[in-house]
Amino acid sequence: MSRVYNFSAGPAVLPEEVLRAAAEEMMDYKGSGMSVMEMSHRSKVYDTIIKEAEADLRELMNIPDNYKVLFLQGGASQQFAMIPMNLMKHKKAAYIVTGQWAKKAYQEGQLYGEAVKVASSEDETFSYIPDCSDLDIPEDADYVYICENNTIYGTKYKTLPNTKGHTLVADVSSCFLSEPVDVSKYGIIYGGVQKNIGPAGVVIVIIREDLITEDTLPGTPTMLKYKTHADADSLYNTPPAYGIYICGKVFKWIKKMGGLTAMKQHNEEKAKILYDFLDQSSMFKGTVRKEDRSLMNVPFVTGDKDLDAKFVKEAEAAGFVNIKGHRTVGGMRASIYNAMPKEGVEKLVAFMKKFEEEN
Ligand SMILES: *Cc1c(COP(=O)(O)O)cnc(C)c1O
């Protein structure tokens, strides 16, 4: 068996310890005589899996009692519609557009009401987070929407926007569990798990209870009402059962590593190694305004397309894979999620140094 250093933006690297434990339990989960993939989601043994996963997540994020945790399907993209369908009571919402995912959510919001773009960083290829301290937010907006960590562009909000009393809704797909958060500041925090938590197919929605109502937009399908899933503890229909099981294992791994405070420290150390190198390199340059840099996704360029391509190719041959940047930014992007070991980043930087010397 040989494992690579996987810098993919998602689906992405998972802790080896978790993968090994899942492999060991594959044929016979804890004496049940079957794999978690094969068992009823109504069984007692599965009930323990999903309840423990929720309890561990609640503990990790210190989720207040007046919030529900929902394990849903449809990916983060399904939430782009589900949020307005459930929350746009006044048919108006404010969107801060800081990248492609925020833009997609904003465009989807337009299908259901008036989605108002209150700030954007598109003028400079989304390379910064706009000043959100005093935005012109419509009085009757039902929520203010952000994408907290911009996976493609490598920016992250260091302070949350001033929503002027409006409900904050945040897509945290690519920074989920990467650092402590104050859940009480949000109405909804949600994310697809395939970036930092588990296998694709699960989206976790943490939602304040007062936002869960029958009063959804007309025609909202039963499956797209938060209430349906909240009332049934995420077991209205068959949930993405195996994916939730892996998420639960990752929650336990994070707890063992010391929780979100330790994760943040670990992530800051890793990101510093890469950013410090980029700041002194004469070949590689970071593409993001320094104060807005993400701890998770680090885009960089050489400024020469051919040299970028050569780097990507040689990096791959050396075992650093999925490092090609998004086509809208070009160059490279190293995603260094929770499960990327520090050693992976150190070795990548050593490789970059060598490449710089040789080219
Ligand atoms: C990957 C990603 C998405 C899309 O996730 P899907 O699960 O593929 O729908 C949305 N938002 C952010 C921030 C992402 O990184």
mmCIF file of C-alpha atoms and ligand atoms in Angstrom, residues 9-11 73-80 100-102 104-105 145-152 171-175 190-195 200-203 297 333 337, ligand 1:
data_model
loop_
_atom_site.group_PDB
_atom_site.id
_atom_site.type_symbol
_atom_site.label_atom_id
_atom_site.label_comp_id
_atom_site.label_asym_id
_atom_site.label_seq_id
_atom_site.Cartn_x
_atom_site.Cartn_y
_atom_site.Cartn_z
ATOM 1 C CA ALA A 9 -10.007 20.615 -2.458
ATOM 2 C CA GLY A 10 -12.662 17.926 -2.131
ATOM 3 C CA PRO A 11 -13.423 15.103 -1.783
ATOM 4 C CA GLN A 73 -28.289 14.632 1.447
ATOM 5 C CA GLY A 74 -28.012 16.681 -1.736
ATOM 6 C CA GLY A 75 -24.650 18.234 -0.955
ATOM 7 C CA ALA A 76 -24.006 21.839 -0.054
ATOM 8 C CA SER A 77 -25.542 22.871 -3.393
ATOM 9 C CA GLN A 78 -28.977 21.588 -2.355
ATOM 10 C CA GLN A 79 -28.877 24.094 0.496
ATOM 11 C CA PHE A 80 -28.628 26.957 -1.999
ATOM 12 C CA GLN A 100 -18.185 30.913 -6.976
ATOM 13 C CA TRP A 101 -20.062 29.058 -4.255
ATOM 14 C CA ALA A 102 -21.508 32.263 -2.806
ATOM 15 C CA LYS A 104 -24.207 30.105 -7.047
ATOM 16 C CA ALA A 105 -26.168 30.471 -3.813
ATOM 17 C CA TYR A 145 -25.826 34.842 3.442
ATOM 18 C CA ILE A 146 -22.070 34.221 3.390
ATOM 19 C CA CYS A 147 -19.649 31.540 2.266
ATOM 20 C CA GLU A 148 -17.241 31.687 5.186
ATOM 21 C CA ASN A 149 -14.229 30.016 3.586
ATOM 22 C CA ASN A 150 -13.901 30.334 -0.167
ATOM 23 C CA THR A 151 -12.568 26.993 -1.303
ATOM 24 C CA ILE A 152 -11.603 28.053 -4.813
ATOM 25 C CA ASP A 171 -21.726 27.864 4.166
ATOM 26 C CA VAL A 172 -18.738 26.448 6.041
ATOM 27 C CA SER A 173 -18.127 23.435 3.785
ATOM 28 C CA SER A 174 -14.389 24.011 3.515
ATOM 29 C CA CYS A 175 -13.674 25.209 7.069
ATOM 30 C CA TYR A 190 -24.034 24.210 7.065
ATOM 31 C CA GLY A 191 -21.554 22.356 4.949
ATOM 32 C CA GLY A 192 -20.976 19.401 2.695
ATOM 33 C CA VAL A 193 -18.746 17.042 4.636
ATOM 34 C CA GLN A 194 -16.474 15.959 1.781
ATOM 35 C CA LYS A 195 -14.011 18.799 2.352
ATOM 36 C CA ALA A 200 -19.351 12.963 -0.128
ATOM 37 C CA GLY A 201 -23.069 12.426 0.247
ATOM 38 C CA VAL A 202 -23.687 14.062 3.605
ATOM 39 C CA VAL A 203 -24.423 17.696 4.329
ATOM 40 C CA ASN A 297 -7.062 26.363 0.825
ATOM 41 C CA ARG A 333 -3.896 25.261 -4.930
ATOM 42 C CA TYR A 337 -7.525 20.321 5.647
HETATM 43 C C1 LIG B 1 -17.515 22.145 -2.453
HETATM 44 C C2 LIG B 1 -18.317 23.287 -1.983
HETATM 45 C C3 LIG B 1 -19.680 23.391 -2.279
HETATM 46 C C4 LIG B 1 -20.415 22.405 -3.139
HETATM 47 O O1 LIG B 1 -20.586 21.227 -2.458
HETATM 48 P P1 LIG B 1 -21.455 20.026 -3.048
HETATM 49 O O2 LIG B 1 -21.574 19.120 -1.877
HETATM 50 O O3 LIG B 1 -20.687 19.461 -4.190
HETATM 51 O O4 LIG B 1 -22.756 20.581 -3.486
HETATM 52 C C5 LIG B 1 -20.370 24.471 -1.759
HETATM 53 N N1 LIG B 1 -19.763 25.393 -1.000
HETATM 54 C C6 LIG B 1 -18.461 25.322 -0.702
HETATM 55 C C7 LIG B 1 -17.828 26.380 0.141
HETATM 56 C C8 LIG B 1 -17.695 24.266 -1.182
HETATM 57 O O5 LIG B 1 -16.385 24.198 -0.885
#
